[in-house]
Amino acid sequence: MLLADRLHQAIAQTQRRGQLLAVACLDLDGFKSINDRHGHEAGDQLLIALAARMKQALREGDTLARIGGDEFVAVLLDLPDIAASVPMLNRLLAAAAQPVNFGDDVLQVSASLGVTFYPQTDDVDADQLLRQADQAMYQAKQAGKNRYHVFDAEQDRSVRGHHESVERIRKALSENEFVLYYQPKVNMRKGTVIGAEALIRWQHPEKGLLAPAVFLPVIEDHPLAIDIGEWVIHSALTQIERWQTDGLAIPVSVNIGAHQLQQSDFVERLNQILAAHPNVRPADLELEVLETSALEDLVHVSRVIEACRQIGVMFALDDFGTGYSSLIYLKRLPVTLLKIDQSFVRDMLDDPDDLAILEGVIGLASAFRRQVIAEGVETIEHGAMLLQLGCELAQGYGIARPMPAHALPAWSVAWRPDPAWLGLPAVSRDDLPLLFASTEHRAWILDIGACLRGEREALPPLNLHQCRFGKWLDAQGLARHQAQPAFQTVEPLHQQVHALAAELLQLQAQGRNPEALARLGELHDLRDTLLAQLKNLVPKDRPVDLRSKAKGNY
């Protein structure tokens, strides 16, 4: 009741002040297993500790309420724009993921968070805001947990009412309304197609092709999820047989939900499905399990993966990096492949932290002799950076979107990698700082642009020797690359970048912001010229670094 009262007051206050209000719904991932394994007293202490930490993550005037067993709602006031909420959302997720000591045990979970904003184009009330945040929270869970998802009001208008009842989904299964689309996986350096991931879609008779986020959350913990999961495996194996008949031999990976994986007869049922498709080798089927799902019952999942490996079916750990990514989990889970979550890949060109995570995951994969594949490769630059880091395997829209089964054979014949990828070696460990330097420079330019657009208050370092790229240039860059001709052009370009940025910021300070924004393209042109010179510093004929020689990944 107090939450409802606070929310109504916040809406009225937002209308008066002309600012934004955020409503966030947060649900703990894996809390049930804490209660089951350690008892309800442990669960209570975990809730108390995490609630206190989440409260500390918010500001004085914000509201935090617990509305269910492990579900919380936060109301964030007086936001100048949507971007201003991001640090608080990240702090909430970080607070929920901190370990809590309970006797001799260490308890740890993560959280899925959905957020919506007020005002909107449509007139919405407090109850609708809560429902929107809850819906976005389920999207975050579906995307892999331990993350936040922003409610998309535009998308909601187009799919409103698509969340179907369990019975309607059951009918869709019995009437063969589900179809599989396939997204290719490739070796970028060799230019070969190495497999495809099967992705379920609903070919609804009235509403057209529906994405899994519309219907899978409805059955997440329902027995029907197991039936649909088994249908996916059956259908993928049938498709492999058809492709084999057409002369295409390609392995297929299938996503396995936590509910299905936790069944005591999972391996037995998998054996029965494989027996129904005697022309398909078990090795042509790969099962993908979310990292966060695998960690909910590590002992059981480890046994299942090992039993499947005995019959020839391998496992991949999906969305790796979004859970706890502990070394002990890599040691205990006998998976053959780590799939790097697309959220790290997507921003690695502009975010040094994401690049560091990628470099670390690829190094871990090599150390534990696991293959590694990157999701979310959207551009040629993404692929080139991954190859230089030592990751050859990839999938994403920059390679191919998911496609109907009949389209894959022709695509496989026609596909050619970008010439920039072919034979591009991994850089040596000594040259890794050069890759980070380019990302640092991109990030600095983005920060300048954000300041000019009023999206950021704190200025990045304007002294050309104090920015992170400048520090690299004065130290490691100078020591390692001073003799190279390309390096002689980098320093004056860097000086020009800083001089132009200072000039644009001065225009903004004089109230001439439109003029400053109109010249932002000049700054981007200088950035691109400088980055091109940095590429010339990377040795072209260096042998592949040992970090890329994880088993099956060279």
Coordinates of C-alpha atoms in Angstrom, one line a residue:
M1 CA 0.0 0.0 0.0
L2 CA 2.9 2.4 0.8
L3 CA 4.5 1.5 -2.6
A4 CA 1.2 2.4 -4.4
D5 CA 0.9 5.6 -2.5
R6 CA 4.6 6.6 -3.2
L7 CA 4.1 5.7 -6.9
H8 CA 1.0 7.8 -7.2
Q9 CA 2.8 10.7 -5.6
A10 CA 5.8 10.2 -7.9
I11 CA 3.6 10.4 -11.0
A12 CA 2.0 13.6 -9.8
Q13 CA 5.5 15.1 -8.9
T14 CA 6.9 14.1 -12.3
Q15 CA 4.0 15.8 -14.1
R16 CA 4.7 19.0 -12.1
R17 CA 8.5 19.0 -12.6
G18 CA 8.6 17.8 -16.2
Q19 CA 11.2 15.2 -15.5
L20 CA 11.2 11.4 -15.8
L21 CA 10.3 8.7 -13.4
A22 CA 11.6 5.1 -13.6
V23 CA 9.8 2.0 -12.2
A24 CA 12.0 -1.0 -11.9
C25 CA 10.9 -4.6 -11.0
L26 CA 13.7 -6.9 -9.7
D27 CA 13.6 -10.6 -9.2
L28 CA 16.4 -12.7 -7.7
D29 CA 17.7 -15.5 -9.9
G30 CA 18.3 -18.8 -8.2
F31 CA 16.7 -17.8 -4.8
K32 CA 14.6 -21.0 -4.6
S33 CA 17.8 -23.1 -4.7
I34 CA 19.2 -21.2 -1.7
N35 CA 16.0 -22.0 0.3
D36 CA 16.1 -25.7 -0.9
R37 CA 19.8 -26.2 -0.2
H38 CA 20.4 -24.1 2.9
G39 CA 17.0 -23.7 4.5
H40 CA 14.5 -20.8 4.9
E41 CA 16.6 -19.1 7.6
A42 CA 19.4 -18.7 5.1
G43 CA 17.0 -17.4 2.5
D44 CA 15.7 -14.8 5.0
Q45 CA 19.1 -13.6 5.9
L46 CA 20.0 -13.3 2.2
L47 CA 16.9 -11.2 1.6
I48 CA 17.7 -8.9 4.5
A49 CA 21.3 -8.4 3.5
L50 CA 20.5 -7.8 -0.2
A51 CA 17.6 -5.5 0.6
A52 CA 19.9 -3.4 2.7
R53 CA 22.5 -3.2 0.0
M54 CA 20.0 -2.4 -2.7
K55 CA 18.6 0.4 -0.5
Q56 CA 22.1 1.8 -0.2
A57 CA 22.5 1.7 -4.0
L58 CA 19.6 4.2 -4.4
R59 CA 19.3 7.9 -3.6
E60 CA 17.6 9.5 -0.7
G61 CA 14.2 10.3 -2.3
D62 CA 13.9 6.9 -4.2
T63 CA 11.7 4.1 -3.0
L64 CA 12.5 0.4 -2.6
A65 CA 9.7 -2.1 -1.7
R66 CA 9.6 -5.9 -1.4
I67 CA 6.3 -7.1 -3.0
G68 CA 6.9 -10.8 -3.1
G69 CA 9.1 -13.6 -1.9
D70 CA 12.2 -12.5 -3.8
E71 CA 10.7 -9.7 -5.9
F72 CA 11.4 -6.0 -5.3
V73 CA 10.2 -2.7 -6.9
A74 CA 12.3 0.5 -7.1
V75 CA 10.9 3.9 -7.9
L76 CA 13.5 6.3 -9.1
L77 CA 12.6 10.0 -9.1
D78 CA 13.7 13.2 -10.9
L79 CA 15.6 11.7 -13.8
P80 CA 16.7 14.2 -16.5
D81 CA 16.7 11.4 -19.1
I82 CA 16.7 7.7 -19.5
A83 CA 20.5 7.4 -19.5
A84 CA 20.6 8.9 -15.9
S85 CA 18.9 5.7 -14.6
V86 CA 21.6 3.3 -16.0
P87 CA 24.1 3.8 -13.1
M88 CA 21.4 3.1 -10.5
L89 CA 20.2 0.0 -12.4
N90 CA 23.7 -1.3 -12.6
R91 CA 24.2 -0.6 -8.9
L92 CA 21.0 -2.5 -8.0
L93 CA 22.2 -5.5 -10.0
A94 CA 25.6 -5.4 -8.4
A95 CA 24.1 -5.1 -4.9
A96 CA 21.9 -8.2 -5.6
A97 CA 24.9 -10.2 -6.9
Q98 CA 27.1 -9.6 -3.9
P99 CA 27.9 -12.7 -1.7
V100 CA 26.4 -13.0 1.8
N101 CA 28.1 -15.0 4.5
F102 CA 25.8 -17.4 6.4
G103 CA 27.6 -19.4 9.0
D104 CA 30.3 -21.4 7.1
D105 CA 28.5 -20.9 3.8
V106 CA 28.6 -18.2 1.2
L107 CA 25.3 -17.4 -0.4
Q108 CA 25.2 -15.8 -3.8
V109 CA 22.5 -15.1 -6.4
S110 CA 22.0 -12.6 -9.2
A111 CA 19.0 -10.6 -10.3
S112 CA 16.9 -9.9 -13.4
L113 CA 15.6 -6.4 -13.6
G114 CA 12.9 -4.8 -15.8
V115 CA 12.4 -1.0 -16.0
T116 CA 9.9 1.3 -17.6
F117 CA 9.6 5.1 -17.6
Y118 CA 7.0 7.8 -17.2
P119 CA 5.6 9.8 -18.9
Q120 CA 4.9 7.8 -22.1
T121 CA 3.2 8.6 -25.4
D122 CA 0.1 6.7 -24.1
D123 CA -1.6 7.7 -20.9
V124 CA -0.6 5.0 -18.3
D125 CA -1.3 4.7 -14.6
A126 CA 0.6 3.2 -11.7
D127 CA -0.7 -0.3 -12.2
Q128 CA 0.3 -0.3 -15.9
L129 CA 3.8 0.9 -15.0
L130 CA 4.2 -2.0 -12.6
R131 CA 3.0 -4.5 -15.2
Q132 CA 5.3 -3.0 -17.8
A133 CA 8.3 -3.3 -15.5
D134 CA 7.3 -6.9 -14.6
Q135 CA 7.1 -7.8 -18.3
A136 CA 10.5 -6.3 -19.0
M137 CA 11.9 -8.2 -16.0
Y138 CA 10.7 -11.5 -17.6
Q139 CA 12.5 -10.4 -20.8
A140 CA 15.7 -10.0 -18.8
K141 CA 15.3 -13.5 -17.5
Q142 CA 14.7 -14.9 -20.9
A143 CA 17.8 -13.1 -22.3
G144 CA 20.0 -14.9 -19.7
K145 CA 19.3 -13.3 -16.3
N146 CA 21.7 -11.1 -14.3
R147 CA 20.9 -8.0 -16.5
Y148 CA 18.3 -5.3 -17.0
H149 CA 15.8 -4.9 -19.8
V150 CA 14.0 -1.6 -20.7
F151 CA 10.3 -1.9 -21.5
D152 CA 9.7 -1.0 -25.1
A153 CA 6.3 0.8 -25.3
E154 CA 6.4 0.9 -29.1
Q155 CA 7.0 -2.9 -29.3
D156 CA 4.4 -3.5 -26.7
R157 CA 1.7 -1.8 -28.7
S158 CA 2.5 -4.1 -31.6
V159 CA 2.6 -7.4 -29.6
R160 CA 0.0 -6.5 -26.9
G161 CA -2.1 -9.5 -26.3
H162 CA 0.4 -11.9 -27.8
H163 CA 1.2 -13.4 -24.5
E164 CA -0.9 -16.5 -25.0
S165 CA -2.4 -18.9 -22.4
V166 CA -0.7 -22.2 -21.7
E167 CA -3.6 -24.0 -23.4
R168 CA -3.2 -22.0 -26.6
I169 CA 0.5 -22.8 -26.6
R170 CA -0.3 -26.5 -26.1
K171 CA -2.7 -26.3 -29.1
A172 CA 0.0 -24.7 -31.2
L173 CA 2.3 -27.6 -30.4
S174 CA -0.3 -30.2 -31.3
E175 CA -1.2 -28.4 -34.5
N176 CA 2.5 -28.0 -35.7
E177 CA 2.4 -24.2 -35.5
F178 CA 6.0 -24.0 -34.2
V179 CA 8.9 -23.8 -36.7
L180 CA 12.7 -23.7 -36.3
Y181 CA 14.9 -21.0 -37.8
Y182 CA 18.6 -21.5 -38.0
Q183 CA 21.4 -19.0 -37.5
P184 CA 24.8 -20.1 -39.0
K185 CA 28.0 -20.3 -37.0
V186 CA 31.3 -19.7 -38.9
N187 CA 35.0 -19.8 -38.6
M188 CA 35.9 -16.2 -39.7
R189 CA 39.6 -16.8 -40.3
K190 CA 39.1 -20.0 -42.4
G191 CA 35.9 -18.9 -44.1
T192 CA 34.0 -22.1 -43.2
V193 CA 30.5 -22.7 -41.9
I194 CA 30.9 -24.9 -38.8
G195 CA 27.2 -25.3 -37.6
A196 CA 23.9 -23.6 -37.0
E197 CA 21.8 -22.8 -33.9
A198 CA 18.2 -23.8 -34.0
L199 CA 15.8 -21.1 -32.8
I200 CA 12.1 -21.6 -32.2
R201 CA 9.4 -19.4 -33.7
W202 CA 5.6 -19.5 -33.6
Q203 CA 3.9 -19.3 -37.0
H204 CA 0.7 -18.0 -35.5
P205 CA -2.3 -18.4 -37.9
E206 CA -3.6 -14.9 -37.2
K207 CA -0.6 -12.9 -35.8
G208 CA 2.2 -14.1 -38.1
L209 CA 5.7 -15.1 -37.0
L210 CA 6.1 -14.6 -33.2
A211 CA 9.5 -14.4 -31.4
P212 CA 10.1 -16.8 -28.5
A213 CA 10.0 -13.9 -26.0
V214 CA 6.3 -13.7 -26.6
F215 CA 5.4 -17.2 -25.5
L216 CA 8.3 -19.0 -23.8
P217 CA 8.1 -16.9 -20.6
V218 CA 4.5 -18.1 -20.1
I219 CA 5.6 -21.8 -19.9
E220 CA 9.1 -21.3 -18.3
D221 CA 8.3 -23.4 -15.2
H222 CA 5.5 -25.4 -16.8
P223 CA 5.7 -29.1 -17.9
L224 CA 4.8 -27.9 -21.4
A225 CA 8.3 -26.4 -21.6
I226 CA 9.7 -29.9 -21.5
D227 CA 7.4 -31.1 -24.3
I228 CA 8.4 -28.1 -26.5
G229 CA 12.0 -28.6 -25.7
E230 CA 11.8 -32.2 -26.8
W231 CA 10.0 -31.1 -30.0
V232 CA 12.8 -28.8 -30.8
I233 CA 15.4 -31.6 -30.5
H234 CA 13.3 -34.0 -32.6
S235 CA 12.8 -31.3 -35.2
A236 CA 16.4 -30.3 -35.4
L237 CA 17.5 -34.0 -35.8
T238 CA 14.9 -34.4 -38.6
Q239 CA 16.3 -31.4 -40.3
I240 CA 19.8 -32.7 -40.1
E241 CA 18.6 -35.9 -41.8
R242 CA 17.0 -33.8 -44.6
W243 CA 20.1 -31.7 -45.1
Q244 CA 22.3 -34.9 -45.2
T245 CA 20.1 -36.2 -48.0
D246 CA 20.7 -32.9 -49.9
G247 CA 24.4 -33.2 -49.4
L248 CA 24.8 -30.7 -46.5
A249 CA 26.5 -32.1 -43.4
I250 CA 26.2 -29.5 -40.6
P251 CA 26.0 -29.9 -36.8
V252 CA 23.0 -28.1 -35.1
S253 CA 22.9 -26.7 -31.5
V254 CA 19.7 -26.6 -29.5
N255 CA 18.9 -24.5 -26.4
I256 CA 17.9 -26.4 -23.4
G257 CA 15.8 -24.7 -20.7
A258 CA 16.6 -25.1 -17.0
H259 CA 13.3 -26.9 -16.3
Q260 CA 14.0 -29.5 -18.9
L261 CA 17.6 -30.0 -17.9
Q262 CA 16.7 -30.5 -14.3
Q263 CA 14.5 -33.6 -15.0
S264 CA 15.8 -36.8 -13.6
D265 CA 15.2 -38.7 -16.8
F266 CA 16.7 -36.1 -19.1
V267 CA 19.5 -38.3 -20.4
E268 CA 17.2 -41.3 -20.8
R269 CA 14.7 -39.2 -22.8
L270 CA 17.6 -37.8 -25.0
N271 CA 18.7 -41.3 -25.8
Q272 CA 15.2 -42.2 -26.9
I273 CA 15.0 -39.2 -29.2
L274 CA 18.4 -40.0 -30.7
A275 CA 17.3 -43.6 -31.3
A276 CA 14.4 -42.3 -33.3
H277 CA 16.9 -40.7 -35.7
P278 CA 19.5 -43.5 -36.4
N279 CA 21.0 -41.7 -39.4
V280 CA 22.2 -38.7 -37.2
R281 CA 25.4 -39.0 -35.3
P282 CA 25.0 -37.8 -31.7
A283 CA 28.0 -35.6 -32.3
D284 CA 26.0 -33.6 -34.8
L285 CA 23.8 -32.4 -32.0
E286 CA 25.0 -29.9 -29.5
L287 CA 23.0 -28.7 -26.5
E288 CA 23.3 -25.1 -25.2
V289 CA 22.5 -24.3 -21.6
L290 CA 22.5 -20.8 -20.1
E291 CA 25.4 -20.3 -17.6
T292 CA 22.9 -19.0 -15.0
S293 CA 20.7 -22.1 -15.4
A294 CA 23.7 -24.5 -15.2
L295 CA 24.8 -23.0 -11.8
E296 CA 21.4 -23.5 -10.2
D297 CA 22.2 -27.1 -9.5
L298 CA 25.9 -27.6 -10.4
V299 CA 26.2 -31.2 -9.2
H300 CA 23.1 -32.4 -11.2
V301 CA 24.0 -30.4 -14.3
S302 CA 27.6 -31.7 -14.3
R303 CA 26.4 -35.3 -14.1
V304 CA 24.0 -34.7 -17.0
I305 CA 26.6 -33.1 -19.2
E306 CA 29.1 -35.9 -18.5
A307 CA 26.4 -38.6 -19.3
C308 CA 25.6 -36.8 -22.6
R309 CA 29.3 -36.6 -23.4
Q310 CA 29.5 -40.4 -23.0
I311 CA 26.9 -40.9 -25.7
G312 CA 28.6 -38.3 -28.0
V313 CA 26.4 -35.2 -27.4
M314 CA 28.4 -32.1 -26.4
F315 CA 27.4 -29.1 -24.4
A316 CA 28.0 -25.4 -24.8
L317 CA 27.7 -22.9 -21.9
D318 CA 25.5 -20.1 -23.4
D319 CA 25.7 -16.3 -22.5
F320 CA 29.0 -16.9 -20.7
G321 CA 30.1 -14.0 -18.6
T322 CA 26.6 -13.0 -17.5
G323 CA 26.6 -15.3 -14.5
Y324 CA 29.4 -15.8 -12.0
S325 CA 31.9 -17.2 -14.5
S326 CA 33.9 -18.8 -11.6
L327 CA 37.0 -20.9 -12.3
I328 CA 35.5 -23.6 -10.2
Y329 CA 32.5 -23.8 -12.5
L330 CA 34.7 -24.1 -15.5
K331 CA 36.6 -26.9 -13.8
R332 CA 33.4 -28.8 -12.8
L333 CA 31.3 -28.4 -15.9
P334 CA 32.6 -30.6 -18.7
V335 CA 31.3 -28.4 -21.5
T336 CA 33.3 -28.2 -24.8
L337 CA 32.3 -24.7 -25.8
L338 CA 31.9 -21.3 -24.2
K339 CA 29.5 -18.8 -25.9
I340 CA 30.5 -15.2 -25.1
D341 CA 27.4 -13.2 -24.4
Q342 CA 26.5 -10.7 -27.2
S343 CA 26.3 -7.8 -24.7
F344 CA 30.1 -7.8 -24.3
V345 CA 30.7 -8.3 -28.1
R346 CA 28.3 -5.6 -29.2
D347 CA 30.1 -2.8 -27.2
M348 CA 33.7 -4.1 -27.2
L349 CA 34.8 -1.5 -29.9
D350 CA 33.8 1.4 -27.7
D351 CA 33.9 0.0 -24.1
P352 CA 37.4 -0.9 -22.7
D353 CA 35.8 -2.9 -19.9
D354 CA 33.8 -5.1 -22.3
L355 CA 37.0 -5.6 -24.3
A356 CA 38.8 -6.6 -21.1
I357 CA 36.1 -9.2 -20.3
L358 CA 36.4 -10.6 -23.8
E359 CA 40.1 -10.9 -23.6
G360 CA 39.8 -12.6 -20.2
V361 CA 37.1 -15.1 -21.3
I362 CA 39.1 -16.1 -24.4
G363 CA 42.2 -16.6 -22.2
L364 CA 40.1 -18.7 -19.8
A365 CA 38.8 -20.8 -22.6
S366 CA 42.4 -21.5 -23.8
A367 CA 43.6 -22.3 -20.3
F368 CA 40.7 -24.8 -19.7
R369 CA 41.0 -26.1 -23.3
R370 CA 37.6 -25.1 -24.3
Q371 CA 36.4 -23.8 -27.6
V372 CA 35.0 -20.3 -27.6
I373 CA 32.5 -18.6 -29.9
A374 CA 31.3 -15.0 -29.9
E375 CA 27.6 -14.1 -30.3
G376 CA 26.5 -10.7 -31.6
V377 CA 29.0 -10.1 -34.3
E378 CA 27.3 -7.2 -36.2
T379 CA 30.1 -5.6 -38.2
I380 CA 33.3 -6.3 -40.0
E381 CA 35.1 -4.4 -37.2
H382 CA 33.6 -6.8 -34.6
G383 CA 34.9 -9.8 -36.4
A384 CA 38.4 -8.3 -37.0
M385 CA 38.8 -7.4 -33.3
L386 CA 37.7 -10.9 -32.2
L387 CA 40.2 -12.5 -34.6
Q388 CA 43.0 -10.3 -33.2
L389 CA 42.0 -11.4 -29.7
G390 CA 42.2 -15.1 -30.7
C391 CA 38.5 -15.9 -31.2
E392 CA 37.8 -17.4 -34.7
L393 CA 34.3 -18.8 -34.2
A394 CA 31.3 -16.4 -34.4
Q395 CA 27.6 -15.9 -35.1
G396 CA 25.5 -12.7 -35.4
Y397 CA 23.6 -10.5 -37.7
G398 CA 26.9 -9.3 -39.4
I399 CA 27.2 -12.9 -40.6
A400 CA 23.6 -14.0 -41.1
R401 CA 20.2 -13.5 -39.4
P402 CA 18.3 -16.6 -38.4
M403 CA 16.7 -18.1 -41.5
P404 CA 14.2 -20.9 -42.5
A405 CA 15.7 -24.3 -42.9
H406 CA 15.3 -24.4 -46.6
A407 CA 17.4 -21.3 -47.0
L408 CA 20.5 -22.5 -45.2
P409 CA 22.0 -24.8 -47.9
A410 CA 22.1 -22.0 -50.5
W411 CA 23.4 -19.5 -48.0
S412 CA 26.2 -22.0 -47.0
V413 CA 27.4 -22.3 -50.6
A414 CA 27.3 -18.6 -51.3
W415 CA 28.7 -17.2 -48.0
R416 CA 32.2 -15.7 -48.1
P417 CA 33.9 -14.0 -45.2
D418 CA 34.9 -10.4 -45.4
P419 CA 38.4 -10.2 -47.0
A420 CA 39.6 -8.4 -43.9
W421 CA 39.0 -11.6 -41.8
L422 CA 40.8 -14.2 -44.0
G423 CA 44.1 -15.1 -42.4
L424 CA 44.0 -12.3 -39.9
P425 CA 46.2 -13.5 -37.1
A426 CA 45.8 -13.0 -33.4
V427 CA 48.0 -10.4 -32.0
S428 CA 50.8 -11.2 -29.6
R429 CA 50.3 -10.5 -25.9
D430 CA 52.8 -7.6 -26.3
D431 CA 50.5 -6.0 -28.9
L432 CA 47.3 -6.4 -26.9
P433 CA 47.6 -2.9 -25.4
L434 CA 47.4 -1.5 -28.9
L435 CA 43.9 -3.0 -29.3
F436 CA 42.9 -1.5 -26.0
A437 CA 44.3 1.8 -27.0
S438 CA 42.0 2.0 -30.0
T439 CA 39.0 1.2 -27.9
E440 CA 40.0 3.8 -25.3
H441 CA 40.2 6.4 -28.0
R442 CA 36.7 5.5 -29.4
A443 CA 35.3 5.7 -25.8
W444 CA 36.8 9.1 -25.3
I445 CA 35.3 10.4 -28.5
L446 CA 31.9 9.0 -27.5
D447 CA 32.2 10.8 -24.1
I448 CA 32.9 14.1 -25.9
G449 CA 29.9 13.6 -28.1
A450 CA 27.7 12.8 -25.0
C451 CA 28.8 16.0 -23.3
L452 CA 28.0 18.0 -26.4
R453 CA 24.5 16.4 -26.6
G454 CA 23.9 17.1 -22.9
E455 CA 23.8 13.4 -22.1
R456 CA 26.8 13.5 -19.8
E457 CA 27.9 16.1 -17.3
A458 CA 31.5 15.0 -16.3
L459 CA 34.0 15.9 -19.0
P460 CA 36.6 13.2 -20.0
P461 CA 40.2 14.3 -19.5
L462 CA 41.0 17.1 -22.0
N463 CA 44.7 17.1 -21.4
L464 CA 46.1 14.9 -24.2
H465 CA 48.6 13.4 -21.8
Q466 CA 46.0 12.5 -19.2
C467 CA 43.4 10.6 -21.3
R468 CA 43.9 6.8 -21.3
F469 CA 44.9 6.8 -24.9
G470 CA 47.4 9.6 -24.3
K471 CA 49.0 7.7 -21.4
W472 CA 49.4 4.6 -23.6
L473 CA 50.9 6.8 -26.4
D474 CA 53.5 8.4 -24.0
A475 CA 54.5 5.1 -22.5
Q476 CA 53.9 1.7 -24.1
G477 CA 53.2 3.1 -27.5
L478 CA 56.3 5.1 -27.7
A479 CA 58.5 2.3 -26.4
R480 CA 57.1 -0.4 -28.7
H481 CA 56.2 1.4 -31.9
Q482 CA 58.4 4.6 -32.1
A483 CA 60.4 3.3 -35.0
Q484 CA 57.4 2.6 -37.2
P485 CA 56.4 5.2 -39.8
A486 CA 52.7 5.0 -38.9
F487 CA 53.5 6.0 -35.3
Q488 CA 54.9 9.3 -36.4
T489 CA 51.5 10.4 -37.7
V490 CA 49.6 9.2 -34.6
E491 CA 50.8 11.8 -32.1
P492 CA 50.0 14.9 -34.3
L493 CA 46.5 13.3 -35.1
H494 CA 46.0 12.9 -31.4
Q495 CA 46.8 16.5 -30.8
Q496 CA 44.4 17.6 -33.5
V497 CA 41.6 15.5 -31.9
H498 CA 42.1 17.1 -28.5
A499 CA 42.3 20.6 -30.0
L500 CA 39.1 20.1 -32.0
A501 CA 37.3 18.7 -29.0
A502 CA 38.3 21.7 -26.9
E503 CA 37.1 24.0 -29.6
L504 CA 33.7 22.3 -29.8
L505 CA 33.3 22.3 -26.0
Q506 CA 34.2 26.1 -26.1
L507 CA 31.4 26.6 -28.6
Q508 CA 29.0 24.9 -26.3
A509 CA 30.1 27.0 -23.4
Q510 CA 29.4 30.1 -25.5
G511 CA 25.8 28.9 -26.1
R512 CA 26.6 27.9 -29.7
N513 CA 25.7 24.2 -29.2
P514 CA 24.1 23.6 -32.6
E515 CA 27.3 24.8 -34.3
A516 CA 29.3 22.5 -32.1
L517 CA 27.1 19.5 -32.9
A518 CA 27.2 20.3 -36.6
R519 CA 31.0 19.9 -36.5
L520 CA 31.0 16.6 -34.6
G521 CA 31.5 14.8 -37.9
E522 CA 34.9 16.5 -38.1
L523 CA 35.9 14.9 -34.8
H524 CA 34.7 11.4 -36.1
D525 CA 36.7 11.8 -39.3
L526 CA 39.9 12.6 -37.2
R527 CA 39.1 9.6 -35.0
D528 CA 38.8 7.3 -38.0
T529 CA 42.1 8.6 -39.5
L530 CA 43.9 8.0 -36.2
L531 CA 42.4 4.5 -35.9
A532 CA 43.5 3.6 -39.4
Q533 CA 47.1 4.6 -38.5
L534 CA 46.9 2.4 -35.3
K535 CA 45.9 -0.6 -37.5
N536 CA 49.1 -0.1 -39.4
L537 CA 51.1 -0.6 -36.2
V538 CA 49.8 -4.2 -35.8
P539 CA 52.3 -6.7 -37.3
K540 CA 50.7 -8.3 -40.3
D541 CA 52.7 -11.6 -40.5
R542 CA 52.9 -12.5 -36.8
P543 CA 52.1 -16.2 -36.1
V544 CA 48.9 -17.0 -34.3
D545 CA 49.2 -16.3 -30.6
L546 CA 49.0 -19.4 -28.4
R547 CA 45.9 -18.0 -26.7
S548 CA 43.9 -18.8 -29.9
K549 CA 45.0 -22.4 -29.9
A550 CA 42.3 -23.8 -27.6
K551 CA 41.3 -27.2 -28.8
G552 CA 39.3 -27.1 -32.0
N553 CA 39.7 -23.3 -32.3
Y554 CA 42.6 -23.0 -34.7

